[in-house]
Coordinates of C-alpha atoms and ligand atoms in Angstrom, one line a residue:
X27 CA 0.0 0.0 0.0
X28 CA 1.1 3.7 -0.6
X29 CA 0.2 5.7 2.4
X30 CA -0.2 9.7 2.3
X31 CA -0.1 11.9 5.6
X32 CA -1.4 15.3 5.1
X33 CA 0.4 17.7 7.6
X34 CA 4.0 17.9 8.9
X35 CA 3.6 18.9 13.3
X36 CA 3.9 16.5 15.8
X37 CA 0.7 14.8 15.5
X38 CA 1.2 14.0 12.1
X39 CA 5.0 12.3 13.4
X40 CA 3.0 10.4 16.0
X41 CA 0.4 9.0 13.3
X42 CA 3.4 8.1 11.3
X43 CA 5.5 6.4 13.7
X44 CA 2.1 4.2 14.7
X45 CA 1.4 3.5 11.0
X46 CA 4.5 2.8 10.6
X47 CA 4.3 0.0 13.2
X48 CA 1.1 -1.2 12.6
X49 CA 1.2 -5.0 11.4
X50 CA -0.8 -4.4 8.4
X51 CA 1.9 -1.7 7.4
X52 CA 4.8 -3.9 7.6
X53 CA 3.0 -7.3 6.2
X54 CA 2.3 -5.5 3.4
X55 CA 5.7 -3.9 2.6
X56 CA 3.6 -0.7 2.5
X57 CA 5.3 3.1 1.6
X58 CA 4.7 6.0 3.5
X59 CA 4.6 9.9 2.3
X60 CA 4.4 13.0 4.1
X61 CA 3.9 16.4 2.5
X62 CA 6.7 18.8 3.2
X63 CA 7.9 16.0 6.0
X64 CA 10.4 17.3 8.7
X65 CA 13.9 15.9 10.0
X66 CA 12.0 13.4 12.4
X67 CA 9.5 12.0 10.0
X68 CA 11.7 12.0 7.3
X69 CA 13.5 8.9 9.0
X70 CA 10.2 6.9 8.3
X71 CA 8.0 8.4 4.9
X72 CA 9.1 10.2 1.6
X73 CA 9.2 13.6 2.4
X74 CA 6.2 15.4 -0.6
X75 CA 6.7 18.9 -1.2
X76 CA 3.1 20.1 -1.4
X77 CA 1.5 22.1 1.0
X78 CA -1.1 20.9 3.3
X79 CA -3.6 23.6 2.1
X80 CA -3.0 23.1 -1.9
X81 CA -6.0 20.5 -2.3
X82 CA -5.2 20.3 -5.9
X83 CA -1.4 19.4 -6.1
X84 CA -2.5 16.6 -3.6
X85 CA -5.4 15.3 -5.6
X86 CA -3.1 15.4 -8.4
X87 CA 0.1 13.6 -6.6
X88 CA -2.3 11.0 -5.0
X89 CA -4.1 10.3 -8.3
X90 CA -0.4 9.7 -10.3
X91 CA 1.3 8.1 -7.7
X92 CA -2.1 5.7 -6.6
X93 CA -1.6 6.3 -3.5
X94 CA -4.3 3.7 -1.4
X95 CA -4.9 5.9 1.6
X96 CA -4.5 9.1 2.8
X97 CA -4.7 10.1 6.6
X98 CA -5.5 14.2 7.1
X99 CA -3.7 15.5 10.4
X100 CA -4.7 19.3 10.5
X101 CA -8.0 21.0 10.1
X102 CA -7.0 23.4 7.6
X103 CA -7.4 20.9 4.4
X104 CA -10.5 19.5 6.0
X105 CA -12.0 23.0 6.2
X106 CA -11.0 23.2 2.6
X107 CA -12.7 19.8 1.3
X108 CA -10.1 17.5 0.9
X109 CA -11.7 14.4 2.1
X110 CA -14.8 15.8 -0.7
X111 CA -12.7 15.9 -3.5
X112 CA -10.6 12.8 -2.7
X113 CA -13.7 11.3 -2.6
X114 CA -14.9 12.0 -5.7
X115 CA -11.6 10.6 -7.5
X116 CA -12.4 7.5 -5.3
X117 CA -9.6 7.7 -3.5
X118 CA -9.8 6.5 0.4
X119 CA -9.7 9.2 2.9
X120 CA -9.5 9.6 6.8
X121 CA -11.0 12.8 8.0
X122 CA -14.7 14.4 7.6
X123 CA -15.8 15.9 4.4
X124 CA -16.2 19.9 4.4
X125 CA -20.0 19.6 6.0
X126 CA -19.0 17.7 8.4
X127 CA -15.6 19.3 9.9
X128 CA -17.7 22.6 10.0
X129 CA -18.1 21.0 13.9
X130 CA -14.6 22.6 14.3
X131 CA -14.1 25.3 11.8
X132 CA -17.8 27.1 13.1
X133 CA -17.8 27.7 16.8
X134 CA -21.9 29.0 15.9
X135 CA -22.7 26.0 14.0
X136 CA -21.2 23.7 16.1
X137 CA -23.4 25.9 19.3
X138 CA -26.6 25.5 17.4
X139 CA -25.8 22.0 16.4
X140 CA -25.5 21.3 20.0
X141 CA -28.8 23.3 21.3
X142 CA -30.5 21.1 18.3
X143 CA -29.5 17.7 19.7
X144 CA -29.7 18.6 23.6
X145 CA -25.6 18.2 23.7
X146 CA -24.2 19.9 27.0
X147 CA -22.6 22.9 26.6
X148 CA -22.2 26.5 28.0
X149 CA -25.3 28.9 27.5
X150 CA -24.1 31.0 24.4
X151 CA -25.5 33.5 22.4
X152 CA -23.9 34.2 18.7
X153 CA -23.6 37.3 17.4
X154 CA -22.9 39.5 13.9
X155 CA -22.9 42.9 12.5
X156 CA -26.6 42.7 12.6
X157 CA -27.4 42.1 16.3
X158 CA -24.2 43.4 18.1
X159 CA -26.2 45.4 19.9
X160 CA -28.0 43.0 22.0
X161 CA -24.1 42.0 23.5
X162 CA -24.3 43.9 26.3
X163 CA -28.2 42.5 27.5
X164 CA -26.7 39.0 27.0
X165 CA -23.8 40.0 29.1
X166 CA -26.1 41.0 32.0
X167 CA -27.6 37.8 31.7
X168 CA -24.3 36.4 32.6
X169 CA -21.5 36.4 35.7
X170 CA -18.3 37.2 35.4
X171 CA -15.8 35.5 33.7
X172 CA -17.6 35.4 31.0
X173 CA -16.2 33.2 27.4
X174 CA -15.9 35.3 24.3
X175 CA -14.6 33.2 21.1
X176 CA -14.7 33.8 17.1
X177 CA -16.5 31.8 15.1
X178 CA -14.1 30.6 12.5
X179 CA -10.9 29.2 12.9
X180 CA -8.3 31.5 15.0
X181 CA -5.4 29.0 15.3
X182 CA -6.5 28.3 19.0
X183 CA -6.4 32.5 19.9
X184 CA -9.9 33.0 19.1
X185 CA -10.7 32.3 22.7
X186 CA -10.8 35.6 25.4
X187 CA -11.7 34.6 29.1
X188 CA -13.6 38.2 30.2
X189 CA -13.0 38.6 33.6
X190 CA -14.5 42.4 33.6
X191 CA -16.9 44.3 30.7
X192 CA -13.5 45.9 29.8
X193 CA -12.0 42.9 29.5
X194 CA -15.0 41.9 27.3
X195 CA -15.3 45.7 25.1
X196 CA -11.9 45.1 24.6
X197 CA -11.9 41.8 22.8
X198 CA -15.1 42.5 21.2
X199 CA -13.3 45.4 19.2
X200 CA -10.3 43.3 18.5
X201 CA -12.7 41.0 16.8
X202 CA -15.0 43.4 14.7
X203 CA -13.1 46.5 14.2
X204 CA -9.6 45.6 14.1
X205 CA -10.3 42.0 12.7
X206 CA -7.1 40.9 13.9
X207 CA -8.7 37.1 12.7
X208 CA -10.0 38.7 9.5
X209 CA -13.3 36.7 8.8
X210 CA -13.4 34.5 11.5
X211 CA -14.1 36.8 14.2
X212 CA -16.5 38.9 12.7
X213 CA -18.8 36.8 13.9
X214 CA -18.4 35.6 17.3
X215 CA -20.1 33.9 20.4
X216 CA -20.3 34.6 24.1
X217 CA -21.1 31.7 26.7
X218 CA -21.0 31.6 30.1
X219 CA -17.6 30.3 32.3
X220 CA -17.3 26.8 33.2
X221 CA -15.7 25.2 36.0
X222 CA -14.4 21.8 36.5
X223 CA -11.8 19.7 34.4
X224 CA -10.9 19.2 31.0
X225 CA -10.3 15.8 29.7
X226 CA -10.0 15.1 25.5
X227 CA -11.4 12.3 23.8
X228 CA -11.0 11.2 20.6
X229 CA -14.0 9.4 19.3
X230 CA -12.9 7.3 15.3
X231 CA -16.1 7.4 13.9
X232 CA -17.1 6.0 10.8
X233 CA -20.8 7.7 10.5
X234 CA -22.2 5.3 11.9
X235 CA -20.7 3.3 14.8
X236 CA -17.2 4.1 16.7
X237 CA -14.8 3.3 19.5
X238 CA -13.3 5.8 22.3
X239 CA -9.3 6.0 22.7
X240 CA -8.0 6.6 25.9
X241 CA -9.1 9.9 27.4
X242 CA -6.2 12.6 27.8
X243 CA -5.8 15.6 29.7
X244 CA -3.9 18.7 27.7
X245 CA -2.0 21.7 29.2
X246 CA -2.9 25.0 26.8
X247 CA -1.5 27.8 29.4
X248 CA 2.3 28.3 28.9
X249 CA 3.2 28.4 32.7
X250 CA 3.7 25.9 35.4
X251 CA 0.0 25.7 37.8
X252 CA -1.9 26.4 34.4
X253 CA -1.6 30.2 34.3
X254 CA -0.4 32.8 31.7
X255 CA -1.3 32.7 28.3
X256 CA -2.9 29.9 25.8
X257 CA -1.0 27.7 24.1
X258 CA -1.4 24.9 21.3
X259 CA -0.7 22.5 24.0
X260 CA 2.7 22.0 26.6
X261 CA 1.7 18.7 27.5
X262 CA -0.4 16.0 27.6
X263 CA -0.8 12.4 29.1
X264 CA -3.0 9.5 28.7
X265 CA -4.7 7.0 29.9
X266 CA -6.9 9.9 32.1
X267 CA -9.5 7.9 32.3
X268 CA -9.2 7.2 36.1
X269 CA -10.7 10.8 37.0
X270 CA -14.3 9.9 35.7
X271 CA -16.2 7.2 36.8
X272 CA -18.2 4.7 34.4
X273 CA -21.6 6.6 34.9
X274 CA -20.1 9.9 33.6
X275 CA -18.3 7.6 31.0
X276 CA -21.5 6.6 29.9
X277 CA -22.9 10.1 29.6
X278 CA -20.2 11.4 27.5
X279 CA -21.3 8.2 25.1
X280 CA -24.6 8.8 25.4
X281 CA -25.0 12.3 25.9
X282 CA -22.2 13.6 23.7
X283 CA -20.8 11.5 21.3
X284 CA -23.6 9.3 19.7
X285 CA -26.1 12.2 19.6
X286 CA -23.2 14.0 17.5
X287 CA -22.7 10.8 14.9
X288 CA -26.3 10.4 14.5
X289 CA -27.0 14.2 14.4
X290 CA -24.7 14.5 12.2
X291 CA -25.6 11.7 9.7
X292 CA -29.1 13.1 9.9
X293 CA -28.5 16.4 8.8
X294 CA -26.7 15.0 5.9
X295 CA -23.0 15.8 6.9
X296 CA -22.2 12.2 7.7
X297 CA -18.9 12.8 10.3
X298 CA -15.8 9.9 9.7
X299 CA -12.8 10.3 10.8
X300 CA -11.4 11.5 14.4
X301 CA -14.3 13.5 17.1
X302 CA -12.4 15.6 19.0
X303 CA -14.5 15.8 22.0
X304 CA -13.2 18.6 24.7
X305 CA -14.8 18.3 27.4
X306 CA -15.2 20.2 30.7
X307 CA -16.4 17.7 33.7
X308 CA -17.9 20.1 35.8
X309 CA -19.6 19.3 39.2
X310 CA -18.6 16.8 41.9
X311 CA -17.0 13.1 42.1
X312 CA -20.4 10.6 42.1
X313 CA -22.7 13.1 40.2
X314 CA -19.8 14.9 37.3
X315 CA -21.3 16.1 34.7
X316 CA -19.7 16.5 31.1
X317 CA -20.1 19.3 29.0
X318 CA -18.5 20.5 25.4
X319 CA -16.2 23.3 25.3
X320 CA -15.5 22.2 21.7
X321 CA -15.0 19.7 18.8
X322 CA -12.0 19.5 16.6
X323 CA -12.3 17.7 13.3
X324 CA -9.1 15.7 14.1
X325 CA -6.8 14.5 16.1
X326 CA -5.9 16.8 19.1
X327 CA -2.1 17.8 19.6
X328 CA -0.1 17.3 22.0
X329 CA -2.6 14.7 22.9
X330 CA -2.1 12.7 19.8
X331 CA 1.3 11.9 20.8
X332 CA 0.3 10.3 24.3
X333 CA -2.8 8.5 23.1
X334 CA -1.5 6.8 19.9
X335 CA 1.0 4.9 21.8
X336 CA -1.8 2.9 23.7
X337 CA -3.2 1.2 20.9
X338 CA -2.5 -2.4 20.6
X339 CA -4.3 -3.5 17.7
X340 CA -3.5 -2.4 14.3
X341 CA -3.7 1.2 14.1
X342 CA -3.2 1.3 10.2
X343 CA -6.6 -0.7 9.8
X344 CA -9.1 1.5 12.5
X345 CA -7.9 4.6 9.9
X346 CA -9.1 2.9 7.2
X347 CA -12.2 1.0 9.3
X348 CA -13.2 4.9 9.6
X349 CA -13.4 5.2 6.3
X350 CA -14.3 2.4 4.4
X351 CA -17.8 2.1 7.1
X352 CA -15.6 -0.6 8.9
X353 CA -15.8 0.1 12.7
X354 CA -18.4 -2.2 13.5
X355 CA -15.9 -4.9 13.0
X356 CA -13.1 -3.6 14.1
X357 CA -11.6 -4.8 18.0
X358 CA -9.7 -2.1 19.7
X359 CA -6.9 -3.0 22.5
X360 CA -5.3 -0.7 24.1
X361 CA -1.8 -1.3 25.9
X362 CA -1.3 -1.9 29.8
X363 CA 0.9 1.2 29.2
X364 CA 1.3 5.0 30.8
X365 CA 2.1 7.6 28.4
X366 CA 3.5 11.2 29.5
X367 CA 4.2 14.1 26.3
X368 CA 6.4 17.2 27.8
X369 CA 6.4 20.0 24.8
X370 CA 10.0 21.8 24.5
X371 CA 8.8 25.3 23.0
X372 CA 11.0 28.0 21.8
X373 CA 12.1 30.9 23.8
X374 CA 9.0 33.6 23.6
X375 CA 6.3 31.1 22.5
X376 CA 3.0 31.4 22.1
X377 CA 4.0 35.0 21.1
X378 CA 6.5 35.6 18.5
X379 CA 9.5 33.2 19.2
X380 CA 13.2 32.5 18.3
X381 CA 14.1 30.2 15.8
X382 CA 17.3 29.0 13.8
X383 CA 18.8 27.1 17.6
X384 CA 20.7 24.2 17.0
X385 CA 19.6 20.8 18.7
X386 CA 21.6 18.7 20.2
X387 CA 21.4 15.3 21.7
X388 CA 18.4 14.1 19.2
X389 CA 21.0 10.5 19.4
X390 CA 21.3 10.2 22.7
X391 CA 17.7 9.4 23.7
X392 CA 17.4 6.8 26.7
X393 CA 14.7 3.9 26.3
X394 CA 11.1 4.4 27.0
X395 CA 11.4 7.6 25.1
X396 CA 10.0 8.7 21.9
X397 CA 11.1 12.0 20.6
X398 CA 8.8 13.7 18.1
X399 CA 9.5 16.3 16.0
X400 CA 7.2 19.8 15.7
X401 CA 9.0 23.0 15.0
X402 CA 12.1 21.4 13.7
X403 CA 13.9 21.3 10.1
X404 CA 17.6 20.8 9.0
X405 CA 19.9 23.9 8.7
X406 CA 20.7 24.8 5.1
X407 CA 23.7 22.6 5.1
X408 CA 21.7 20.2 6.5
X409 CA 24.7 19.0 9.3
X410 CA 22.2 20.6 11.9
X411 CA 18.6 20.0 13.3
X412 CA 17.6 23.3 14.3
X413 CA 14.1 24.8 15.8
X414 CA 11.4 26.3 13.4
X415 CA 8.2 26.4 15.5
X416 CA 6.6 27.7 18.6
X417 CA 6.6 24.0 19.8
X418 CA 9.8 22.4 18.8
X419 CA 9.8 18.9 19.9
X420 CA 7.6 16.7 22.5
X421 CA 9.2 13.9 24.6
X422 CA 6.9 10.8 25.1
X423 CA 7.9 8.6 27.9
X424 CA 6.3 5.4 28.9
X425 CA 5.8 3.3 31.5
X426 CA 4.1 -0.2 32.5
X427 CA 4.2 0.7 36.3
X428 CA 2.5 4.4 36.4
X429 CA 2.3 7.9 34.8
X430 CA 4.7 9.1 37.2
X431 CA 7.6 6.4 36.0
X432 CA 6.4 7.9 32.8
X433 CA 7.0 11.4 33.0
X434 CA 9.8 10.6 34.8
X435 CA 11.3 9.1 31.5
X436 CA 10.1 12.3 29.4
X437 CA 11.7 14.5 31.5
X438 CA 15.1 12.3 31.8
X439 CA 14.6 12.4 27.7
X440 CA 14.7 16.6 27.7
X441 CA 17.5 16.8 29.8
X442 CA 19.6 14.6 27.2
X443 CA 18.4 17.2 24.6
X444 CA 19.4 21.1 24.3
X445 CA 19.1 24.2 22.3
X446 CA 19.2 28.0 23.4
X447 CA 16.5 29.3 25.7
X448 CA 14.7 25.8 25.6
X449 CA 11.1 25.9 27.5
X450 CA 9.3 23.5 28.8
X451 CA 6.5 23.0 32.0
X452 CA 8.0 21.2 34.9
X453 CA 4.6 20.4 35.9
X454 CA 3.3 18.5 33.6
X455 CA 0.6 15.4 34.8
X456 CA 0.5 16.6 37.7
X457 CA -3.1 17.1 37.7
X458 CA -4.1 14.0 37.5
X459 CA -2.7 13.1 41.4
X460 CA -4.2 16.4 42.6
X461 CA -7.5 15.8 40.5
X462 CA -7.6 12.3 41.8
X463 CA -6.5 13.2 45.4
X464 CA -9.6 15.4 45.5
X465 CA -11.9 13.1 43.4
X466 CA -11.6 10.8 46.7
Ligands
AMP530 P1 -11.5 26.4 22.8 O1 -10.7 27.0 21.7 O2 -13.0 26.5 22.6 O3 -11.1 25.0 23.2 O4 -11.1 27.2 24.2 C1 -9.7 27.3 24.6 C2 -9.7 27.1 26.1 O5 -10.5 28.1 26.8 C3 -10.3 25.7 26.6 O6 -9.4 24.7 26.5 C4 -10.7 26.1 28.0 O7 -9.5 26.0 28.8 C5 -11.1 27.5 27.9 N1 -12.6 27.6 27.7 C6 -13.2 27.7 26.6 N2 -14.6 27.7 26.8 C7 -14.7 27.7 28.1 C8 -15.9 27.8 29.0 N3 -17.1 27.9 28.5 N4 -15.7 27.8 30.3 C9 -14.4 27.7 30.8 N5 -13.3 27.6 30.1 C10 -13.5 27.7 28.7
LIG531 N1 -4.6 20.2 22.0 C1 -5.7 21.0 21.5 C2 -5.9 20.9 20.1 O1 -5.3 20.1 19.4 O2 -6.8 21.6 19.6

């Protein structure tokens, strides 16, 4: 089989390193691809130099080199209707058509989609030009914090926590007048603040039936106790699925997650691929109760990185179970395995950042360590690895005895590895022991 990943971050190196172990990958003497590629997946699929976002090169490329499968890692090409016009050559596809990824790329559709099916989530109100100025009534309806976010995508910045009506006039004006996200923000929602939790899970849907990975918990501030600013993500871990109970398990499948497939599938935007559930479990341990802060159309990251790992049967095949209407039949195992992600971000990041630092130490990793590869490419005489992104690398350790031994082998995996003004959260999974200290 040819294989195609669409997307070069640290996701899309985690899918590849699990495709590339999959059974069915290596039975069948398959070939991976990766457009544009970077110095850590290189080592394991053909670097192709076509952007993620030019649907047309890619249709092209797949359709002359018959590749078999294609596996979409960002929402940007999804947004753009890859998976619809791969479909339509009859080529195989994992990720939701255009219709159906609209759950991520429209916070207001995916709000109304929710009030439609009775899905939990915060009381909102959308706005445009046309009724801004009913904004400050709905705000009086409200307490303080209050959520403001845009309705298209905002590469995760579209989200202001109002703690005050300045706060709130502030953003509002960012949004609409300034447009510092163009389009998406000139229409926006406001809903009210949450408290509890957050735990991500990745439903794999094929439109009609699906199975639940192991929950995760992320870490979007940049600083150590979860303050500062929002991040793509510093850090994950997985399994997290100790810090809910079965009932509240069952109320994320029954509330959440099957009302969204069938919903979906009703309304004629039949979802396949990866559900990105994130969820807020607000109220107490014996009565939590799970609500939607939002859906991706994809795989989360840094999650990605601490879930794949945990899958014992053949990842290769539920990707292609999603989208050949297989899921039915396929049996997912996960691993008696811990899984801890640390994210080693450049000096500055999330605002503007340094690049062009050499890394070293990328061959001296100790065992139980994956190292995969984000804001990284080779310097121009390519002797070097050097840093290129916001988030530059994420250490995955592992562990069959607990998250801690886990983390403990992430963190022994950064300090082998080194480049100026290197970042990372020392804090990372420890959540889950205060989260379950209090749960009990
Ligand atoms: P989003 O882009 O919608 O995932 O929002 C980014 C982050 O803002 C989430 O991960 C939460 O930490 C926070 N957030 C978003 N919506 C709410 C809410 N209604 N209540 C509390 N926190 C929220
Ligand atoms: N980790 C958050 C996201 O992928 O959107």
């Amino acid at each position: 089989m040819k294989i195609l990943i669409i997307g070069n971050g640290g996701r899309e190196h985690s899918i590849a390193v699990k495709i590339c172990g999959s059974k069915s990958f290596i039975d069948s003497k398959s070939i991976l691809y990766c457009t544009i590629g970077n110095p850590g997946i290189d080592k394991i699929a053909q670097p192709v130099n076509i952007k993620p976002t030019d649907i047309s090169s890619l249709l092209n490329f797949a359709l002359k080199e018959k590749i078999d499968f294609t596996v979409v890692g960002p929402e940007i090409p999804l947004s753009l209707g890859i998976a619809d016009e791969f479909i339509s050559k009859n080529l195989s596809i994992f990720g939701p058509v255009k219709s159906a990824a609209e759950i991520e790329t429209s916070k207001i559709f995916a709000k109304d989609f929710m009030r439609k099916h009775g899905i939990p989530s915060a009381k909102f109100k959308s706005f445009s030009s046309e009724n801004i100025g009913e904004v400050k009534g709905f705000i009086e309806t409200l307490n303080f914090p209050i959520v403001i976010k845009a309705d298209g995508l905002a590469a995760g910045k579209g989200v202001c926590i109002a703690e005050s009506h300045a706060d709130a006039d502030s953003f509002i004006t960012d949004l609409t007048s300034a447009k510092i996200f163009g389009e998406s923000g000139s229409s926006f929602i406001i809903e009210e603040y949450l408290e509890g939790f957050e735990l991500s899970i990745f439903a794999i849907t094929d439109g009609k039936d699906y199975v639940l990975l192991p929950a995760a918990q992320d870490h979007k501030r940049i600083g150590e106790g979860d303050t500062g600013k929002n991040t793509g993500g510093m850090g994950s871990y997985a399994p997290a699925d100790a810090l809910i109970d079965d009932i509240t398990y069952q109320k994320i499948k029954e509330r959440i997650i099957e009302p969204v497939i069938s919903g979906m599938s009703k309304s004629g935007r039949e979802y396949k691929g990866c559900l990105y559930c994130g969820l807020m479990i607000c109220g107490n341990k014996g009565n939590f109760e799970p609500y939607v802060i939002e859906f991706n159309c994809r795989f989360g990251d840094p999650e990605t990185q601490a879930v794949l790992p945990l899958i014992k049967s053949d990842f290769l095949e539920l990707l292609i179970a999603s989208a050949n209407g297989n899921i039915k039949n396929y049996k997912l195992e996960i691993n008696n395995l811990y899984a801890g992600c640390v994210v080693a971000a450049s000096k500055g990041y999330p605002d503007k950042y340094e690049t062009g630092k050499v890394i070293s130490g990328l061959d001296n990793i100790p065992g139980n360590v994956n190292v995969i590869h984000s804001g990284t490419v080779y310097s121009d005489d390519r002797k070097d690895v050097i840093t290129s992104g916001g988030r530059v690398l994420s250490l995955v350790g592992f562990s069959d005895k607990s998250l801690t031994a886990a983390l403990e082998n992430a963190y022994k995996g950064l300090e082998s590895i080194n480049f100026d003004n290197i970042c990372y959260r020392k804090d990372i999974g420890r959540k889950f022991y205060e989260l379950l200290r209090q749960k009990d």
